[in-house]
Amino acid sequence: MPETLFSKIIKGEIEADIVYQDDQCLAFKDLYPKAPLHVLVVPKKTIAMLADTTEQDKPLLGHLLSVGTKIAKDAGYADAFRVVINNGAGGGQSVFHLHLHILGGRNVKWAAIE
Ligand code: 5GP
């Protein structure tokens, strides 16, 4: 797998504003936030995109959702946040290391966040 921006952040080679980490994932603020809360939850395991996950990754995917939910709730957005996963270039993905966008604090409309 080629190195990505996010694998470099995981290794500490590029700085990021980290809000949470554990043995399975890292969460940090998006550098170009689309909402007052915009955190990226990234697995430490190298997986390019959601479509590359397997049965084996089910617990990890559940963990990423759980961590993202806690981040949104802790930020005060328990009833007003959005989780986005862009999959592949055609799905709007620009960094090819799986990540969840956790967005809160603006009135998001279905199928459009801008
Ligand atoms: P994607 O488009 O792949 O779903 O999301 C990639 C996200 O990474 C974008 O929301 C973009 O703003 C964010 N991003 C791009 N470069 C950097 C960076 O250097 N640091 C951080 N923290 N986020 C970045």
PDB file of C-alpha atoms and ligand atoms in Angstrom:
ATOM      1  CA  MET A   1       0.000   0.000   0.000  1.00  0.00           C
ATOM      2  CA  PRO A   2       1.389   3.440  -0.863  1.00  0.00           C
ATOM      3  CA  GLU A   3       1.897   5.875   1.994  1.00  0.00           C
ATOM      4  CA  THR A   4      -0.886   8.390   2.460  1.00  0.00           C
ATOM      5  CA  LEU A   5      -1.205  11.614   4.378  1.00  0.00           C
ATOM      6  CA  PHE A   6      -3.132   9.753   7.071  1.00  0.00           C
ATOM      7  CA  SER A   7      -0.602   6.911   7.449  1.00  0.00           C
ATOM      8  CA  LYS A   8       2.019   9.633   7.992  1.00  0.00           C
ATOM      9  CA  ILE A   9      -0.201  11.284  10.639  1.00  0.00           C
ATOM     10  CA  ILE A  10      -0.640   7.874  12.348  1.00  0.00           C
ATOM     11  CA  LYS A  11       3.148   7.426  12.413  1.00  0.00           C
ATOM     12  CA  GLY A  12       3.614  10.945  13.788  1.00  0.00           C
ATOM     13  CA  GLU A  13       5.508  12.130  10.719  1.00  0.00           C
ATOM     14  CA  ILE A  14       2.948  14.849   9.974  1.00  0.00           C
ATOM     15  CA  GLU A  15       1.294  16.941  12.682  1.00  0.00           C
ATOM     16  CA  ALA A  16      -2.416  16.843  13.347  1.00  0.00           C
ATOM     17  CA  ASP A  17      -4.729  18.134  16.066  1.00  0.00           C
ATOM     18  CA  ILE A  18      -5.453  14.762  17.688  1.00  0.00           C
ATOM     19  CA  VAL A  19      -8.628  14.578  19.790  1.00  0.00           C
ATOM     20  CA  TYR A  20      -8.640  10.835  20.567  1.00  0.00           C
ATOM     21  CA  GLN A  21      -6.583   7.717  20.046  1.00  0.00           C
ATOM     22  CA  ASP A  22      -6.463   4.086  21.117  1.00  0.00           C
ATOM     23  CA  ASP A  23      -4.877   0.868  19.868  1.00  0.00           C
ATOM     24  CA  GLN A  24      -7.203   0.688  16.844  1.00  0.00           C
ATOM     25  CA  CYS A  25      -7.759   4.246  15.673  1.00  0.00           C
ATOM     26  CA  LEU A  26      -6.806   7.903  15.716  1.00  0.00           C
ATOM     27  CA  ALA A  27      -9.194  10.873  15.540  1.00  0.00           C
ATOM     28  CA  PHE A  28      -8.045  14.357  14.564  1.00  0.00           C
ATOM     29  CA  LYS A  29      -9.505  17.643  13.377  1.00  0.00           C
ATOM     30  CA  ASP A  30      -9.948  18.107   9.636  1.00  0.00           C
ATOM     31  CA  LEU A  31      -7.550  20.797   8.430  1.00  0.00           C
ATOM     32  CA  TYR A  32     -10.258  22.294   6.184  1.00  0.00           C
ATOM     33  CA  PRO A  33     -13.377  21.947   8.355  1.00  0.00           C
ATOM     34  CA  LYS A  34     -16.793  21.920   6.694  1.00  0.00           C
ATOM     35  CA  ALA A  35     -18.592  22.393  10.027  1.00  0.00           C
ATOM     36  CA  PRO A  36     -17.773  23.699  13.536  1.00  0.00           C
ATOM     37  CA  LEU A  37     -17.095  20.066  14.495  1.00  0.00           C
ATOM     38  CA  HIS A  38     -15.234  18.214  11.760  1.00  0.00           C
ATOM     39  CA  VAL A  39     -13.183  15.308  13.026  1.00  0.00           C
ATOM     40  CA  LEU A  40     -11.741  12.429  11.007  1.00  0.00           C
ATOM     41  CA  VAL A  41     -11.733   8.977  12.623  1.00  0.00           C
ATOM     42  CA  VAL A  42      -9.050   6.837  11.008  1.00  0.00           C
ATOM     43  CA  PRO A  43      -8.197   3.173  11.632  1.00  0.00           C
ATOM     44  CA  LYS A  44      -4.525   2.498  12.378  1.00  0.00           C
ATOM     45  CA  LYS A  45      -4.819  -0.545  10.116  1.00  0.00           C
ATOM     46  CA  THR A  46      -4.069   0.408   6.523  1.00  0.00           C
ATOM     47  CA  ILE A  47      -7.298   0.046   4.524  1.00  0.00           C
ATOM     48  CA  ALA A  48      -7.694   2.222   1.421  1.00  0.00           C
ATOM     49  CA  MET A  49     -11.478   2.482   1.420  1.00  0.00           C
ATOM     50  CA  LEU A  50     -14.682   1.051   2.827  1.00  0.00           C
ATOM     51  CA  ALA A  51     -15.071  -1.255  -0.180  1.00  0.00           C
ATOM     52  CA  ASP A  52     -11.792  -2.960   0.770  1.00  0.00           C
ATOM     53  CA  THR A  53     -13.007  -4.051   4.194  1.00  0.00           C
ATOM     54  CA  THR A  54     -13.735  -7.724   4.866  1.00  0.00           C
ATOM     55  CA  GLU A  55     -15.747  -9.772   7.354  1.00  0.00           C
ATOM     56  CA  GLN A  56     -12.706  -9.599   9.604  1.00  0.00           C
ATOM     57  CA  ASP A  57     -13.003  -5.791   9.789  1.00  0.00           C
ATOM     58  CA  LYS A  58     -16.564  -5.784  11.176  1.00  0.00           C
ATOM     59  CA  PRO A  59     -15.483  -5.216  14.809  1.00  0.00           C
ATOM     60  CA  LEU A  60     -13.129  -2.439  13.689  1.00  0.00           C
ATOM     61  CA  LEU A  61     -15.903  -0.712  11.698  1.00  0.00           C
ATOM     62  CA  GLY A  62     -18.177  -0.881  14.744  1.00  0.00           C
ATOM     63  CA  HIS A  63     -15.408   0.576  16.869  1.00  0.00           C
ATOM     64  CA  LEU A  64     -14.853   3.495  14.476  1.00  0.00           C
ATOM     65  CA  LEU A  65     -18.577   4.335  14.565  1.00  0.00           C
ATOM     66  CA  SER A  66     -18.617   4.091  18.334  1.00  0.00           C
ATOM     67  CA  VAL A  67     -15.598   6.401  18.688  1.00  0.00           C
ATOM     68  CA  GLY A  68     -17.106   8.903  16.230  1.00  0.00           C
ATOM     69  CA  THR A  69     -20.387   8.912  18.135  1.00  0.00           C
ATOM     70  CA  LYS A  70     -18.613   9.561  21.436  1.00  0.00           C
ATOM     71  CA  ILE A  71     -16.667  12.461  19.893  1.00  0.00           C
ATOM     72  CA  ALA A  72     -19.895  14.039  18.601  1.00  0.00           C
ATOM     73  CA  LYS A  73     -21.694  13.537  21.925  1.00  0.00           C
ATOM     74  CA  ASP A  74     -18.770  14.908  23.936  1.00  0.00           C
ATOM     75  CA  ALA A  75     -18.774  17.987  21.676  1.00  0.00           C
ATOM     76  CA  GLY A  76     -22.453  18.576  22.486  1.00  0.00           C
ATOM     77  CA  TYR A  77     -23.983  17.295  19.244  1.00  0.00           C
ATOM     78  CA  ALA A  78     -25.743  14.143  20.481  1.00  0.00           C
ATOM     79  CA  ASP A  79     -28.846  14.897  18.423  1.00  0.00           C
ATOM     80  CA  ALA A  80     -27.290  16.842  15.555  1.00  0.00           C
ATOM     81  CA  PHE A  81     -24.318  15.242  13.880  1.00  0.00           C
ATOM     82  CA  ARG A  82     -23.532  13.462  10.662  1.00  0.00           C
ATOM     83  CA  VAL A  83     -21.190  10.604   9.771  1.00  0.00           C
ATOM     84  CA  VAL A  84     -19.805  10.499   6.228  1.00  0.00           C
ATOM     85  CA  ILE A  85     -17.564   7.958   4.516  1.00  0.00           C
ATOM     86  CA  ASN A  86     -16.515   8.853   0.984  1.00  0.00           C
ATOM     87  CA  ASN A  87     -15.612   5.708  -0.957  1.00  0.00           C
ATOM     88  CA  GLY A  88     -13.388   5.924  -4.022  1.00  0.00           C
ATOM     89  CA  ALA A  89     -12.633   8.895  -6.258  1.00  0.00           C
ATOM     90  CA  GLY A  90     -16.164   8.756  -7.684  1.00  0.00           C
ATOM     91  CA  GLY A  91     -17.532   8.870  -4.146  1.00  0.00           C
ATOM     92  CA  GLY A  92     -15.611  12.012  -3.307  1.00  0.00           C
ATOM     93  CA  GLN A  93     -12.676  10.356  -1.523  1.00  0.00           C
ATOM     94  CA  SER A  94      -9.391  12.244  -1.809  1.00  0.00           C
ATOM     95  CA  VAL A  95      -7.210  10.519   0.817  1.00  0.00           C
ATOM     96  CA  PHE A  96      -7.036   6.776   0.221  1.00  0.00           C
ATOM     97  CA  HIS A  97      -6.899   5.595   3.805  1.00  0.00           C
ATOM     98  CA  LEU A  98     -10.352   4.754   5.186  1.00  0.00           C
ATOM     99  CA  HIS A  99     -11.809   7.498   7.410  1.00  0.00           C
ATOM    100  CA  LEU A 100     -15.093   8.634   8.906  1.00  0.00           C
ATOM    101  CA  HIS A 101     -15.990  12.316   8.811  1.00  0.00           C
ATOM    102  CA  ILE A 102     -17.808  13.373  12.003  1.00  0.00           C
ATOM    103  CA  LEU A 103     -19.628  16.651  11.318  1.00  0.00           C
ATOM    104  CA  GLY A 104     -21.602  18.728  13.767  1.00  0.00           C
ATOM    105  CA  GLY A 105     -22.739  22.253  14.426  1.00  0.00           C
ATOM    106  CA  ARG A 106     -24.310  23.197  11.147  1.00  0.00           C
ATOM    107  CA  ASN A 107     -27.623  22.423   9.591  1.00  0.00           C
ATOM    108  CA  VAL A 108     -26.725  19.611   7.223  1.00  0.00           C
ATOM    109  CA  LYS A 109     -29.151  18.787   4.454  1.00  0.00           C
ATOM    110  CA  TRP A 110     -29.503  15.269   3.128  1.00  0.00           C
ATOM    111  CA  ALA A 111     -27.104  14.460   0.272  1.00  0.00           C
ATOM    112  CA  ALA A 112     -25.408  17.844   0.484  1.00  0.00           C
ATOM    113  CA  ILE A 113     -23.068  19.166   3.110  1.00  0.00           C
ATOM    114  CA  GLU A 114     -21.996  22.231   1.184  1.00  0.00           C
TER     115      GLU A 114
HETATM  116  P1  5GP B   1     -11.959  12.650   1.773  1.00  0.00           P
HETATM  117  O1  5GP B   1     -12.115  13.696   0.721  1.00  0.00           O
HETATM  118  O2  5GP B   1     -10.869  11.647   1.387  1.00  0.00           O
HETATM  119  O3  5GP B   1     -13.220  11.976   2.195  1.00  0.00           O
HETATM  120  O4  5GP B   1     -11.470  13.405   3.065  1.00  0.00           O
HETATM  121  C1  5GP B   1     -10.171  13.844   3.237  1.00  0.00           C
HETATM  122  C2  5GP B   1     -10.193  14.964   4.236  1.00  0.00           C
HETATM  123  O5  5GP B   1      -8.859  15.216   4.636  1.00  0.00           O
HETATM  124  C3  5GP B   1     -10.755  16.282   3.697  1.00  0.00           C
HETATM  125  O6  5GP B   1     -11.929  16.655   4.427  1.00  0.00           O
HETATM  126  C4  5GP B   1      -9.617  17.267   3.879  1.00  0.00           C
HETATM  127  O7  5GP B   1     -10.074  18.537   4.307  1.00  0.00           O
HETATM  128  C5  5GP B   1      -8.769  16.593   4.930  1.00  0.00           C
HETATM  129  N1  5GP B   1      -7.348  16.948   4.872  1.00  0.00           N
HETATM  130  C6  5GP B   1      -6.604  17.147   3.749  1.00  0.00           C
HETATM  131  N2  5GP B   1      -5.326  17.415   4.079  1.00  0.00           N
HETATM  132  C7  5GP B   1      -5.271  17.372   5.441  1.00  0.00           C
HETATM  133  C8  5GP B   1      -4.189  17.546   6.376  1.00  0.00           C
HETATM  134  O8  5GP B   1      -3.027  17.772   6.027  1.00  0.00           O
HETATM  135  N3  5GP B   1      -4.501  17.409   7.694  1.00  0.00           N
HETATM  136  C9  5GP B   1      -5.775  17.138   8.121  1.00  0.00           C
HETATM  137  N4  5GP B   1      -5.964  17.053   9.438  1.00  0.00           N
HETATM  138  N5  5GP B   1      -6.814  16.975   7.267  1.00  0.00           N
HETATM  139  C10 5GP B   1      -6.548  17.080   5.943  1.00  0.00           C
END
